[in-house]
Amino acid sequence: MKSNFASYGVVAALAAAVGAQQTAQDSIVMGPPLELVHLYYDEWPTGIAVSSSGRMFSNYPLGLDYTNTKYQVAELGSNNSETAYPSAQINTPPGGAIDYSTNPPQSKGLSDYFIGVQSVVVDPKDRLWVLDTGRALLSNGTLTTSNPGGPKLVGIDLTSNTIFQTILFPPTVAFADSYPNDVRFDLRASVTSSGQGVAYVTDSSSEGRNGIIIVDLGTGESWRHLNNIPQVRPEPGFYVNVWGESVYMNPGNGMPVSRLAFGADGITLSNDGETLYFSVVSGRHLYGVPTSRLRDRSLSSELFATGSVMDLGQKGVSDGLESDSNGIVYAGSVETDSIVYFNPQNGTVQTYVRDPRIDWTDTFSVAGSYLYFTENQLFRGPAQQGGVDRRVKPYALYRVPLLNNATKISLV
Ligand SMILES: *[C@@H]1O[C@H](CO)[C@@H](O)[C@H](O)[C@H]1NC(C)=O
Ligand SMILES: *[C@@H]1O[C@H](CO)[C@@H](O)[C@H](O)[C@H]1NC(C)=O
Ligand SMILES: *[C@@H]1O[C@H](CO)[C@@H](O)[C@H](O)[C@H]1NC(C)=O
Ligand SMILES: *[C@@H]1O[C@H](CO)[C@@H](O)[C@H](O)[C@H]1NC(C)=O
């Protein structure tokens, strides 16, 4: 006992001596200051879309949060208010989004209603597109499968606030267990023979097949490429840590604990529209693929598409991606409280902004000369926390100026 007491005394004296000297420490904050734009007090958001005039829209996927039942898409108003968009009606399927008459229950295939919206994006013609997975979550954490009519891309004219186009994904393109996650648009007439442009969509399904869905906006046809290749799949042995906490899939209700398994999710286009960038959430690499290979539907097109994927190296763990008029690609980095960027000029990844308020950067949107992004604490949701909801409202929307006065990409 006596010797222990003596050694504690030595340690205490040592601590007092070094305490006078400050050691090096992480400064945490880097880059332009975050500007708080909106606080979400009601439903849990993922996406953000900002129009050229500054109108803001978010989506609140019923496929990831079973309490998101009031609206799937809302326009953000002043004083942190949110209003169902484009109407309350389209946001409220009659009797709810789930058909409980089947065993197991399934998502309803209603083409005139939003079922579970995973993304909202403003295209280069300043139109809002809503990407509906067609899937809804049960309160016990089970994700129901979709039915035709559910998975779709809905175009809304922001002048009249009315739907101008609804493109349904056939069940051979969006499988019942697909999860259409995010979308980007190239409206150049030259990219398709129908001349109305093309959309590229990631399928991030946790239990099904991953890949990229390509949509001809003129004909409404859609097809898949990069089907289940390793680059669109969760990386084996994936581990992620946010704010010091290990994150696993852990839905509770007796369901097994597993690694976070989100496939191809983040997606964005180069400023010339010729390269599509994508990344999985459960992985660290940024990939690029020539868009011409994805638009190609000839017999050998999948061979050439899969053979032309470029591994651009690691960028950290991120959800959404975005790019700007200078060709810079922005990505979250959930393990480092930061947003990073890939510079295609020299192939490097650099920190853009770092701040302790950055947790899970879900989705980006570019408008004016700003990069908008949502921070939604996804890792603290019940699916990761043994069924316990550890998220703390409000969730937040921030913006920072784009690098070097860049603006939105204009592929029109
Ligand atoms: C803003 O919202 C808060 C909370 O809902 C409310 O108490 C307050 O009156 C609102 N202020 C304005 C100016 O609308
Ligand atoms: C969740 O509920 C559905 C519908 O009642 C049921 O089919 C499924 O087995 C349940 N899952 C778990 C893990 O309890
Ligand atoms: C690459 O470009 C970035 C600017 O985007 C610059 O900060 C960085 O120093 C460059 N890296 C190298 C190795 O040249
Ligand atoms: C950005 O634009 C401002 C105002 O037009 C200008 O003063 C500044 O030099 C520009 N910065 C860069 C990096 O181009």
CSV table of C-alpha atoms and ligand atoms in Angstrom, one decimal:
chain,number,residue,atom,x,y,z
A,1,MET,CA,0.0,0.0,0.0
A,2,LYS,CA,2.8,2.4,1.0
A,3,SER,CA,4.6,1.9,-2.3
A,4,ASN,CA,1.4,2.4,-4.3
A,5,PHE,CA,0.7,5.6,-2.4
A,6,ALA,CA,4.2,6.8,-3.2
A,7,SER,CA,3.9,6.1,-6.9
A,8,TYR,CA,0.6,8.0,-7.1
A,9,GLY,CA,2.5,11.0,-5.6
A,10,VAL,CA,5.1,10.8,-8.3
A,11,VAL,CA,2.4,10.7,-11.0
A,12,ALA,CA,0.6,13.7,-9.5
A,13,ALA,CA,3.8,15.7,-9.3
A,14,LEU,CA,4.6,14.9,-12.9
A,15,ALA,CA,1.0,15.9,-14.1
A,16,ALA,CA,1.4,19.2,-12.3
A,17,ALA,CA,4.8,19.9,-13.9
A,18,VAL,CA,3.6,19.1,-17.5
A,19,GLY,CA,0.3,20.9,-16.9
A,20,ALA,CA,2.2,24.2,-17.1
A,21,GLN,CA,3.1,23.3,-20.7
A,22,GLN,CA,0.3,23.3,-23.4
A,23,THR,CA,0.7,20.3,-25.8
A,24,ALA,CA,-0.3,20.4,-29.4
A,25,GLN,CA,-4.0,19.9,-30.0
A,26,ASP,CA,-6.5,19.7,-32.9
A,27,SER,CA,-7.9,23.1,-33.7
A,28,ILE,CA,-11.1,21.4,-35.1
A,29,VAL,CA,-12.3,24.5,-37.1
A,30,MET,CA,-11.1,25.0,-40.7
A,31,GLY,CA,-12.3,26.7,-43.8
A,32,PRO,CA,-15.2,29.2,-44.3
A,33,PRO,CA,-17.6,29.6,-41.3
A,34,LEU,CA,-20.9,27.7,-41.5
A,35,GLU,CA,-23.9,29.8,-42.1
A,36,LEU,CA,-27.0,28.3,-40.4
A,37,VAL,CA,-29.9,28.4,-42.9
A,38,HIS,CA,-32.7,26.3,-41.4
A,39,LEU,CA,-33.5,24.2,-38.4
A,40,TYR,CA,-35.7,21.1,-38.7
A,41,TYR,CA,-37.9,20.7,-35.6
A,42,ASP,CA,-40.6,18.5,-37.2
A,43,GLU,CA,-39.7,15.5,-39.4
A,44,TRP,CA,-36.3,14.0,-40.0
A,45,PRO,CA,-34.8,15.2,-43.4
A,46,THR,CA,-32.2,13.8,-45.7
A,47,GLY,CA,-32.1,15.8,-48.9
A,48,ILE,CA,-32.0,19.5,-49.8
A,49,ALA,CA,-32.7,21.2,-53.1
A,50,VAL,CA,-32.3,25.0,-53.6
A,51,SER,CA,-33.7,26.7,-56.6
A,52,SER,CA,-32.1,29.6,-58.5
A,53,SER,CA,-34.3,32.1,-56.7
A,54,GLY,CA,-33.4,30.6,-53.3
A,55,ARG,CA,-36.6,28.5,-52.7
A,56,MET,CA,-35.6,25.5,-50.6
A,57,PHE,CA,-37.1,22.0,-50.5
A,58,SER,CA,-36.3,19.0,-48.3
A,59,ASN,CA,-37.5,15.3,-48.3
A,60,TYR,CA,-38.2,13.1,-45.3
A,61,PRO,CA,-38.0,9.4,-46.3
A,62,LEU,CA,-40.6,7.1,-44.8
A,63,GLY,CA,-38.2,4.3,-45.8
A,64,LEU,CA,-35.7,5.3,-43.1
A,65,ASP,CA,-37.9,6.8,-40.4
A,66,TYR,CA,-41.4,5.4,-39.8
A,67,THR,CA,-42.5,8.5,-38.1
A,68,ASN,CA,-42.1,10.6,-41.2
A,69,THR,CA,-45.8,10.3,-42.1
A,70,LYS,CA,-47.0,13.9,-42.4
A,71,TYR,CA,-45.1,14.8,-45.7
A,72,GLN,CA,-42.4,13.3,-47.8
A,73,VAL,CA,-41.5,16.6,-49.5
A,74,ALA,CA,-41.8,20.1,-48.0
A,75,GLU,CA,-40.9,23.7,-48.9
A,76,LEU,CA,-38.8,25.3,-46.2
A,77,GLY,CA,-40.2,28.6,-45.0
A,78,SER,CA,-39.1,31.4,-42.8
A,79,ASN,CA,-38.8,30.8,-39.0
A,80,ASN,CA,-37.9,27.2,-39.6
A,81,SER,CA,-41.3,26.3,-40.9
A,82,GLU,CA,-42.0,23.5,-43.4
A,83,THR,CA,-45.0,23.1,-45.7
A,84,ALA,CA,-46.0,19.9,-47.6
A,85,TYR,CA,-45.0,20.3,-51.3
A,86,PRO,CA,-46.4,20.5,-54.0
A,87,SER,CA,-49.6,19.7,-52.2
A,88,ALA,CA,-50.7,18.1,-48.9
A,89,GLN,CA,-52.7,15.6,-50.9
A,90,ILE,CA,-49.8,14.0,-52.9
A,91,ASN,CA,-48.0,13.7,-49.6
A,92,THR,CA,-50.8,11.7,-47.9
A,93,PRO,CA,-51.6,8.4,-49.6
A,94,PRO,CA,-55.1,7.3,-48.7
A,95,GLY,CA,-54.9,5.0,-45.7
A,96,GLY,CA,-51.1,5.5,-45.5
A,97,ALA,CA,-48.2,4.2,-47.6
A,98,ILE,CA,-48.3,0.6,-46.4
A,99,ASP,CA,-50.7,-2.2,-47.3
A,100,TYR,CA,-51.2,-4.4,-44.2
A,101,SER,CA,-53.5,-6.8,-45.9
A,102,THR,CA,-50.6,-8.8,-47.3
A,103,ASN,CA,-48.2,-11.0,-45.2
A,104,PRO,CA,-45.7,-9.5,-44.9
A,105,PRO,CA,-47.0,-6.0,-45.4
A,106,GLN,CA,-45.9,-4.2,-48.6
A,107,SER,CA,-45.5,-0.6,-49.7
A,108,LYS,CA,-48.4,0.6,-51.9
A,109,GLY,CA,-47.8,1.1,-55.6
A,110,LEU,CA,-49.5,4.5,-55.9
A,111,SER,CA,-48.2,6.5,-58.8
A,112,ASP,CA,-50.1,9.6,-57.8
A,113,TYR,CA,-48.7,9.8,-54.3
A,114,PHE,CA,-45.3,10.0,-52.6
A,115,ILE,CA,-44.5,6.8,-50.7
A,116,GLY,CA,-40.9,7.2,-49.4
A,117,VAL,CA,-38.9,10.0,-51.0
A,118,GLN,CA,-35.1,9.7,-50.7
A,119,SER,CA,-34.0,12.8,-52.7
A,120,VAL,CA,-35.1,16.1,-54.1
A,121,VAL,CA,-33.0,17.8,-56.8
A,122,VAL,CA,-33.3,21.1,-58.8
A,123,ASP,CA,-32.2,20.5,-62.4
A,124,PRO,CA,-30.4,22.9,-64.7
A,125,LYS,CA,-33.8,24.2,-66.0
A,126,ASP,CA,-34.7,25.1,-62.4
A,127,ARG,CA,-37.3,22.3,-62.1
A,128,LEU,CA,-37.7,20.2,-59.0
A,129,TRP,CA,-37.4,16.4,-59.2
A,130,VAL,CA,-38.6,14.1,-56.5
A,131,LEU,CA,-37.0,10.6,-56.3
A,132,ASP,CA,-39.5,8.2,-54.7
A,133,THR,CA,-38.1,4.8,-53.5
A,134,GLY,CA,-41.6,3.5,-53.3
A,135,ARG,CA,-40.7,2.0,-49.9
A,136,ALA,CA,-41.9,2.6,-46.4
A,137,LEU,CA,-40.5,1.4,-43.0
A,138,LEU,CA,-42.7,-0.5,-40.5
A,139,SER,CA,-42.5,0.6,-36.9
A,140,ASN,CA,-40.5,-2.6,-36.0
A,141,GLY,CA,-37.7,-1.5,-38.3
A,142,THR,CA,-38.6,-3.7,-41.3
A,143,LEU,CA,-38.4,-2.0,-44.7
A,144,THR,CA,-41.3,-3.1,-46.8
A,145,THR,CA,-40.8,-3.9,-50.5
A,146,SER,CA,-42.1,-1.7,-53.3
A,147,ASN,CA,-44.9,-2.2,-55.8
A,148,PRO,CA,-45.0,-0.8,-59.4
A,149,GLY,CA,-46.1,2.8,-59.2
A,150,GLY,CA,-44.2,3.5,-56.0
A,151,PRO,CA,-40.6,3.8,-57.4
A,152,LYS,CA,-40.6,6.9,-59.6
A,153,LEU,CA,-39.1,10.2,-60.6
A,154,VAL,CA,-41.6,13.1,-60.4
A,155,GLY,CA,-40.9,16.5,-62.1
A,156,ILE,CA,-42.4,19.6,-60.7
A,157,ASP,CA,-42.6,23.0,-62.4
A,158,LEU,CA,-41.6,25.5,-59.7
A,159,THR,CA,-43.5,28.4,-61.4
A,160,SER,CA,-46.9,26.7,-61.4
A,161,ASN,CA,-46.0,24.3,-58.5
A,162,THR,CA,-47.6,21.5,-60.6
A,163,ILE,CA,-46.3,18.1,-61.8
A,164,PHE,CA,-45.2,18.1,-65.4
A,165,GLN,CA,-43.8,14.6,-65.7
A,166,THR,CA,-44.0,11.3,-63.8
A,167,ILE,CA,-41.6,8.5,-64.8
A,168,LEU,CA,-42.3,5.2,-63.3
A,169,PHE,CA,-39.5,2.7,-62.9
A,170,PRO,CA,-40.5,-0.8,-64.1
A,171,PRO,CA,-39.9,-3.6,-61.6
A,172,THR,CA,-37.1,-4.9,-63.8
A,173,VAL,CA,-35.2,-1.6,-63.2
A,174,ALA,CA,-36.2,-0.7,-59.6
A,175,PHE,CA,-36.6,-4.2,-58.1
A,176,ALA,CA,-39.0,-4.6,-55.2
A,177,ASP,CA,-36.0,-4.4,-52.8
A,178,SER,CA,-34.2,-1.6,-54.7
A,179,TYR,CA,-33.6,1.7,-53.0
A,180,PRO,CA,-33.3,4.5,-55.5
A,181,ASN,CA,-31.3,7.0,-53.5
A,182,ASP,CA,-30.1,10.1,-55.3
A,183,VAL,CA,-30.2,11.6,-58.8
A,184,ARG,CA,-28.4,14.0,-61.1
A,185,PHE,CA,-29.5,15.6,-64.4
A,186,ASP,CA,-27.9,16.3,-67.8
A,187,LEU,CA,-30.4,18.1,-69.9
A,188,ARG,CA,-28.2,18.6,-73.0
A,189,ALA,CA,-30.2,17.7,-76.2
A,190,SER,CA,-27.1,15.9,-77.6
A,191,VAL,CA,-27.0,13.1,-75.0
A,192,THR,CA,-30.1,11.3,-76.2
A,193,SER,CA,-31.9,10.9,-79.4
A,194,SER,CA,-35.2,12.0,-77.8
A,195,GLY,CA,-33.3,15.3,-76.9
A,196,GLN,CA,-34.8,15.9,-73.4
A,197,GLY,CA,-31.8,14.9,-71.4
A,198,VAL,CA,-31.0,12.1,-69.0
A,199,ALA,CA,-31.1,11.3,-65.2
A,200,TYR,CA,-28.6,9.1,-63.4
A,201,VAL,CA,-29.8,7.4,-60.2
A,202,THR,CA,-28.0,5.4,-57.5
A,203,ASP,CA,-29.5,2.2,-56.1
A,204,SER,CA,-28.2,1.9,-52.6
A,205,SER,CA,-30.3,-1.1,-51.5
A,206,SER,CA,-29.1,-2.6,-48.2
A,207,GLU,CA,-30.5,-6.1,-49.0
A,208,GLY,CA,-30.8,-6.2,-52.8
A,209,ARG,CA,-28.7,-5.3,-55.8
A,210,ASN,CA,-26.8,-2.1,-56.2
A,211,GLY,CA,-26.0,-0.2,-59.4
A,212,ILE,CA,-26.8,2.9,-61.4
A,213,ILE,CA,-30.2,3.5,-63.1
A,214,ILE,CA,-30.2,5.7,-66.2
A,215,VAL,CA,-33.4,7.5,-67.3
A,216,ASP,CA,-34.1,8.9,-70.7
A,217,LEU,CA,-36.3,11.9,-69.8
A,218,GLY,CA,-37.7,12.1,-73.3
A,219,THR,CA,-39.0,8.6,-73.7
A,220,GLY,CA,-39.3,7.8,-70.0
A,221,GLU,CA,-37.4,4.6,-70.5
A,222,SER,CA,-34.9,3.5,-67.8
A,223,TRP,CA,-32.2,0.8,-67.5
A,224,ARG,CA,-29.4,-0.3,-65.2
A,225,HIS,CA,-25.7,-0.4,-65.4
A,226,LEU,CA,-22.8,-1.3,-63.1
A,227,ASN,CA,-25.0,-4.1,-61.7
A,228,ASN,CA,-23.7,-5.3,-58.4
A,229,ILE,CA,-20.0,-4.8,-59.3
A,230,PRO,CA,-17.7,-4.4,-56.2
A,231,GLN,CA,-17.5,-0.6,-56.7
A,232,VAL,CA,-21.3,-0.1,-56.0
A,233,ARG,CA,-21.3,-2.6,-53.1
A,234,PRO,CA,-20.5,-2.0,-49.4
A,235,GLU,CA,-16.8,-2.5,-48.9
A,236,PRO,CA,-16.0,-5.8,-47.0
A,237,GLY,CA,-15.3,-5.3,-43.3
A,238,PHE,CA,-16.5,-1.7,-43.4
A,239,TYR,CA,-16.2,0.1,-40.1
A,240,VAL,CA,-17.2,3.8,-39.4
A,241,ASN,CA,-17.0,6.0,-36.4
A,242,VAL,CA,-18.8,9.3,-36.0
A,243,TRP,CA,-18.3,11.8,-33.1
A,244,GLY,CA,-16.3,9.0,-31.4
A,245,GLU,CA,-19.1,6.5,-31.7
A,246,SER,CA,-18.8,3.2,-33.6
A,247,VAL,CA,-21.8,2.8,-36.0
A,248,TYR,CA,-23.3,-0.6,-36.9
A,249,MET,CA,-26.7,-1.6,-38.2
A,250,ASN,CA,-28.5,-2.5,-35.0
A,251,PRO,CA,-32.2,-2.2,-35.4
A,252,GLY,CA,-33.2,-4.0,-32.2
A,253,ASN,CA,-36.4,-6.1,-32.0
A,254,GLY,CA,-34.2,-9.2,-32.0
A,255,MET,CA,-32.8,-8.4,-35.4
A,256,PRO,CA,-29.0,-9.1,-35.8
A,257,VAL,CA,-26.3,-6.6,-35.5
A,258,SER,CA,-24.4,-6.2,-38.8
A,259,ARG,CA,-22.0,-3.8,-40.6
A,260,LEU,CA,-23.6,-0.7,-42.1
A,261,ALA,CA,-24.5,-1.9,-45.6
A,262,PHE,CA,-25.4,1.0,-47.8
A,263,GLY,CA,-24.3,0.6,-51.5
A,264,ALA,CA,-24.0,3.2,-54.3
A,265,ASP,CA,-25.5,6.4,-52.8
A,266,GLY,CA,-23.6,9.7,-53.5
A,267,ILE,CA,-23.8,10.8,-57.1
A,268,THR,CA,-22.7,13.9,-59.1
A,269,LEU,CA,-21.7,14.9,-62.6
A,270,SER,CA,-18.5,16.6,-63.8
A,271,ASN,CA,-18.9,20.1,-65.0
A,272,ASP,CA,-18.8,18.9,-68.7
A,273,GLY,CA,-21.3,16.1,-68.0
A,274,GLU,CA,-18.9,13.5,-69.3
A,275,THR,CA,-18.0,11.8,-66.0
A,276,LEU,CA,-20.4,10.5,-63.4
A,277,TYR,CA,-18.9,10.3,-59.9
A,278,PHE,CA,-20.4,8.0,-57.3
A,279,SER,CA,-19.6,6.4,-54.0
A,280,VAL,CA,-21.1,3.9,-51.5
A,281,VAL,CA,-21.8,5.0,-47.9
A,282,SER,CA,-20.2,1.8,-46.6
A,283,GLY,CA,-16.8,2.5,-48.1
A,284,ARG,CA,-14.2,5.2,-48.7
A,285,HIS,CA,-13.5,5.3,-52.4
A,286,LEU,CA,-14.6,7.9,-55.0
A,287,TYR,CA,-15.3,6.4,-58.4
A,288,GLY,CA,-15.8,7.9,-61.8
A,289,VAL,CA,-17.3,6.4,-65.0
A,290,PRO,CA,-17.7,8.0,-68.5
A,291,THR,CA,-21.4,8.9,-68.8
A,292,SER,CA,-21.4,7.7,-72.5
A,293,ARG,CA,-20.8,4.2,-71.2
A,294,LEU,CA,-23.9,4.4,-69.0
A,295,ARG,CA,-26.1,5.8,-71.8
A,296,ASP,CA,-25.0,3.0,-74.1
A,297,ARG,CA,-27.6,0.2,-74.2
A,298,SER,CA,-26.0,-2.0,-76.8
A,299,LEU,CA,-25.4,-5.8,-76.1
A,300,SER,CA,-21.9,-5.3,-74.8
A,301,SER,CA,-22.6,-2.1,-73.0
A,302,GLU,CA,-22.5,-3.5,-69.5
A,303,LEU,CA,-19.1,-5.0,-70.2
A,304,PHE,CA,-17.7,-1.7,-71.3
A,305,ALA,CA,-19.4,0.2,-68.5
A,306,THR,CA,-18.0,-2.0,-65.8
A,307,GLY,CA,-14.6,-2.0,-67.5
A,308,SER,CA,-14.5,1.8,-67.6
A,309,VAL,CA,-15.0,2.6,-63.9
A,310,MET,CA,-12.1,4.6,-62.5
A,311,ASP,CA,-11.0,4.3,-58.8
A,312,LEU,CA,-10.1,7.9,-57.9
A,313,GLY,CA,-8.9,6.8,-54.5
A,314,GLN,CA,-10.1,7.3,-50.9
A,315,LYS,CA,-11.9,10.4,-49.7
A,316,GLY,CA,-13.3,9.3,-46.3
A,317,VAL,CA,-16.8,8.1,-45.5
A,318,SER,CA,-19.5,10.2,-47.1
A,319,ASP,CA,-23.2,10.1,-48.0
A,320,GLY,CA,-24.1,12.6,-50.7
A,321,LEU,CA,-21.8,14.2,-53.3
A,322,GLU,CA,-22.0,17.5,-55.1
A,323,SER,CA,-19.9,19.3,-57.8
A,324,ASP,CA,-19.4,22.8,-59.0
A,325,SER,CA,-18.7,24.8,-62.2
A,326,ASN,CA,-15.0,24.5,-61.7
A,327,GLY,CA,-15.2,20.6,-61.6
A,328,ILE,CA,-14.6,20.3,-57.9
A,329,VAL,CA,-16.4,17.4,-56.2
A,330,TYR,CA,-17.5,17.9,-52.6
A,331,ALA,CA,-18.1,15.0,-50.2
A,332,GLY,CA,-18.8,14.7,-46.5
A,333,SER,CA,-16.3,13.1,-44.2
A,334,VAL,CA,-18.4,11.9,-41.3
A,335,GLU,CA,-15.4,10.6,-39.3
A,336,THR,CA,-13.5,13.9,-39.4
A,337,ASP,CA,-16.4,16.4,-38.8
A,338,SER,CA,-15.6,17.9,-42.2
A,339,ILE,CA,-16.5,18.4,-45.8
A,340,VAL,CA,-13.7,17.5,-48.2
A,341,TYR,CA,-13.2,18.0,-51.9
A,342,PHE,CA,-11.7,16.1,-54.8
A,343,ASN,CA,-9.8,18.2,-57.3
A,344,PRO,CA,-9.8,16.5,-60.7
A,345,GLN,CA,-6.9,18.8,-61.8
A,346,ASN,CA,-4.4,17.1,-59.5
A,347,GLY,CA,-6.3,14.1,-58.1
A,348,THR,CA,-6.0,15.2,-54.4
A,349,VAL,CA,-8.6,15.3,-51.6
A,350,GLN,CA,-8.4,18.3,-49.4
A,351,THR,CA,-10.4,19.5,-46.4
A,352,TYR,CA,-12.8,22.3,-47.3
A,353,VAL,CA,-14.6,23.0,-44.1
A,354,ARG,CA,-14.3,21.5,-40.6
A,355,ASP,CA,-16.6,22.2,-37.7
A,356,PRO,CA,-17.8,20.4,-34.5
A,357,ARG,CA,-21.4,20.9,-35.7
A,358,ILE,CA,-20.7,18.6,-38.7
A,359,ASP,CA,-21.9,15.1,-37.9
A,360,TRP,CA,-23.5,13.2,-40.8
A,361,THR,CA,-23.5,15.4,-43.9
A,362,ASP,CA,-26.4,13.7,-45.7
A,363,THR,CA,-27.0,15.7,-48.9
A,364,PHE,CA,-25.7,18.8,-50.7
A,365,SER,CA,-27.3,21.3,-53.1
A,366,VAL,CA,-25.6,24.1,-55.0
A,367,ALA,CA,-27.4,27.4,-55.6
A,368,GLY,CA,-25.9,30.8,-56.4
A,369,SER,CA,-22.4,30.6,-55.2
A,370,TYR,CA,-23.2,28.5,-52.2
A,371,LEU,CA,-22.9,24.9,-51.1
A,372,TYR,CA,-25.9,23.9,-48.9
A,373,PHE,CA,-25.8,20.7,-46.8
A,374,THR,CA,-28.0,18.9,-44.3
A,375,GLU,CA,-26.7,17.6,-41.0
A,376,ASN,CA,-29.1,15.0,-39.8
A,377,GLN,CA,-27.5,12.7,-37.2
A,378,LEU,CA,-28.4,9.6,-39.2
A,379,PHE,CA,-25.9,7.5,-37.2
A,380,ARG,CA,-28.0,8.2,-34.0
A,381,GLY,CA,-31.2,6.8,-35.5
A,382,PRO,CA,-33.0,3.7,-34.1
A,383,ALA,CA,-31.7,1.5,-36.9
A,384,GLN,CA,-28.2,2.0,-35.6
A,385,GLN,CA,-28.9,2.2,-31.9
A,386,GLY,CA,-30.6,-1.0,-31.0
A,387,GLY,CA,-34.0,0.5,-31.7
A,388,VAL,CA,-33.5,3.5,-29.5
A,389,ASP,CA,-33.8,6.9,-31.1
A,390,ARG,CA,-30.7,8.9,-29.9
A,391,ARG,CA,-31.2,11.8,-32.4
A,392,VAL,CA,-31.6,15.2,-30.9
A,393,LYS,CA,-33.7,17.9,-32.6
A,394,PRO,CA,-33.3,20.2,-34.3
A,395,TYR,CA,-31.5,18.9,-37.4
A,396,ALA,CA,-29.7,21.5,-39.4
A,397,LEU,CA,-29.2,23.0,-42.9
A,398,TYR,CA,-26.1,25.0,-43.4
A,399,ARG,CA,-24.3,26.7,-46.3
A,400,VAL,CA,-20.8,27.8,-47.1
A,401,PRO,CA,-19.5,29.7,-50.2
A,402,LEU,CA,-18.2,27.4,-53.0
A,403,LEU,CA,-14.5,27.3,-53.6
A,404,ASN,CA,-13.1,30.1,-55.9
A,405,ASN,CA,-16.5,31.7,-56.6
A,406,ALA,CA,-17.8,28.7,-58.4
A,407,THR,CA,-21.5,28.3,-59.3
A,408,LYS,CA,-23.9,25.5,-60.2
A,409,ILE,CA,-23.1,23.2,-63.2
A,410,SER,CA,-25.3,24.0,-66.1
A,411,LEU,CA,-25.8,21.0,-68.4
A,412,VAL,CA,-28.6,22.4,-70.5
B,1,LIG,C1,-41.4,31.4,-34.9
B,1,LIG,O1,-41.7,30.1,-34.4
B,1,LIG,C2,-41.8,30.0,-33.0
B,1,LIG,C3,-41.9,28.6,-32.6
B,1,LIG,O2,-42.8,27.9,-33.4
B,1,LIG,C4,-43.0,30.8,-32.6
B,1,LIG,O3,-43.1,30.8,-31.2
B,1,LIG,C5,-42.8,32.3,-33.0
B,1,LIG,O4,-44.0,33.0,-32.8
B,1,LIG,C6,-42.5,32.3,-34.5
B,1,LIG,N1,-42.2,33.7,-34.9
B,1,LIG,C7,-42.7,34.3,-36.0
B,1,LIG,C8,-42.2,35.7,-36.3
B,1,LIG,O5,-43.5,33.7,-36.8
B,2,LIG,C1,-42.2,-6.6,-38.3
B,2,LIG,O1,-43.6,-6.6,-38.5
B,2,LIG,C2,-44.0,-7.3,-39.7
B,2,LIG,C3,-45.5,-7.1,-39.9
B,2,LIG,O2,-46.2,-7.4,-38.7
B,2,LIG,C4,-43.6,-8.8,-39.6
B,2,LIG,O3,-44.0,-9.5,-40.8
B,2,LIG,C5,-42.1,-8.9,-39.3
B,2,LIG,O4,-41.8,-10.3,-39.1
B,2,LIG,C6,-41.7,-8.1,-38.1
B,2,LIG,N1,-40.3,-8.1,-37.9
B,2,LIG,C7,-39.7,-8.3,-36.8
B,2,LIG,C8,-38.2,-8.3,-36.8
B,2,LIG,O5,-40.3,-8.4,-35.7
B,3,LIG,C1,-4.1,20.2,-55.5
B,3,LIG,O1,-4.9,21.3,-55.7
B,3,LIG,C2,-5.4,21.9,-54.5
B,3,LIG,C3,-6.4,23.0,-54.8
B,3,LIG,O2,-7.6,22.5,-55.2
B,3,LIG,C4,-4.2,22.5,-53.7
B,3,LIG,O3,-4.7,23.0,-52.5
B,3,LIG,C5,-3.2,21.4,-53.5
B,3,LIG,O4,-2.1,21.9,-52.9
B,3,LIG,C6,-2.9,20.7,-54.8
B,3,LIG,N1,-2.1,19.5,-54.4
B,3,LIG,C7,-0.9,19.2,-54.9
B,3,LIG,C8,-0.2,18.0,-54.4
B,3,LIG,O5,-0.5,19.9,-55.8
B,4,LIG,C1,-14.6,36.1,-56.0
B,4,LIG,O1,-15.4,37.2,-56.4
B,4,LIG,C2,-15.1,38.4,-55.6
B,4,LIG,C3,-16.2,39.4,-56.0
B,4,LIG,O2,-16.5,39.3,-57.3
B,4,LIG,C4,-13.7,38.8,-56.0
B,4,LIG,O3,-13.4,40.0,-55.2
B,4,LIG,C5,-12.7,37.7,-55.6
B,4,LIG,O4,-11.4,38.0,-56.0
B,4,LIG,C6,-13.1,36.4,-56.2
B,4,LIG,N1,-12.3,35.3,-55.7
B,4,LIG,C7,-11.7,34.4,-56.5
B,4,LIG,C8,-10.9,33.4,-55.8
B,4,LIG,O5,-11.9,34.3,-57.7
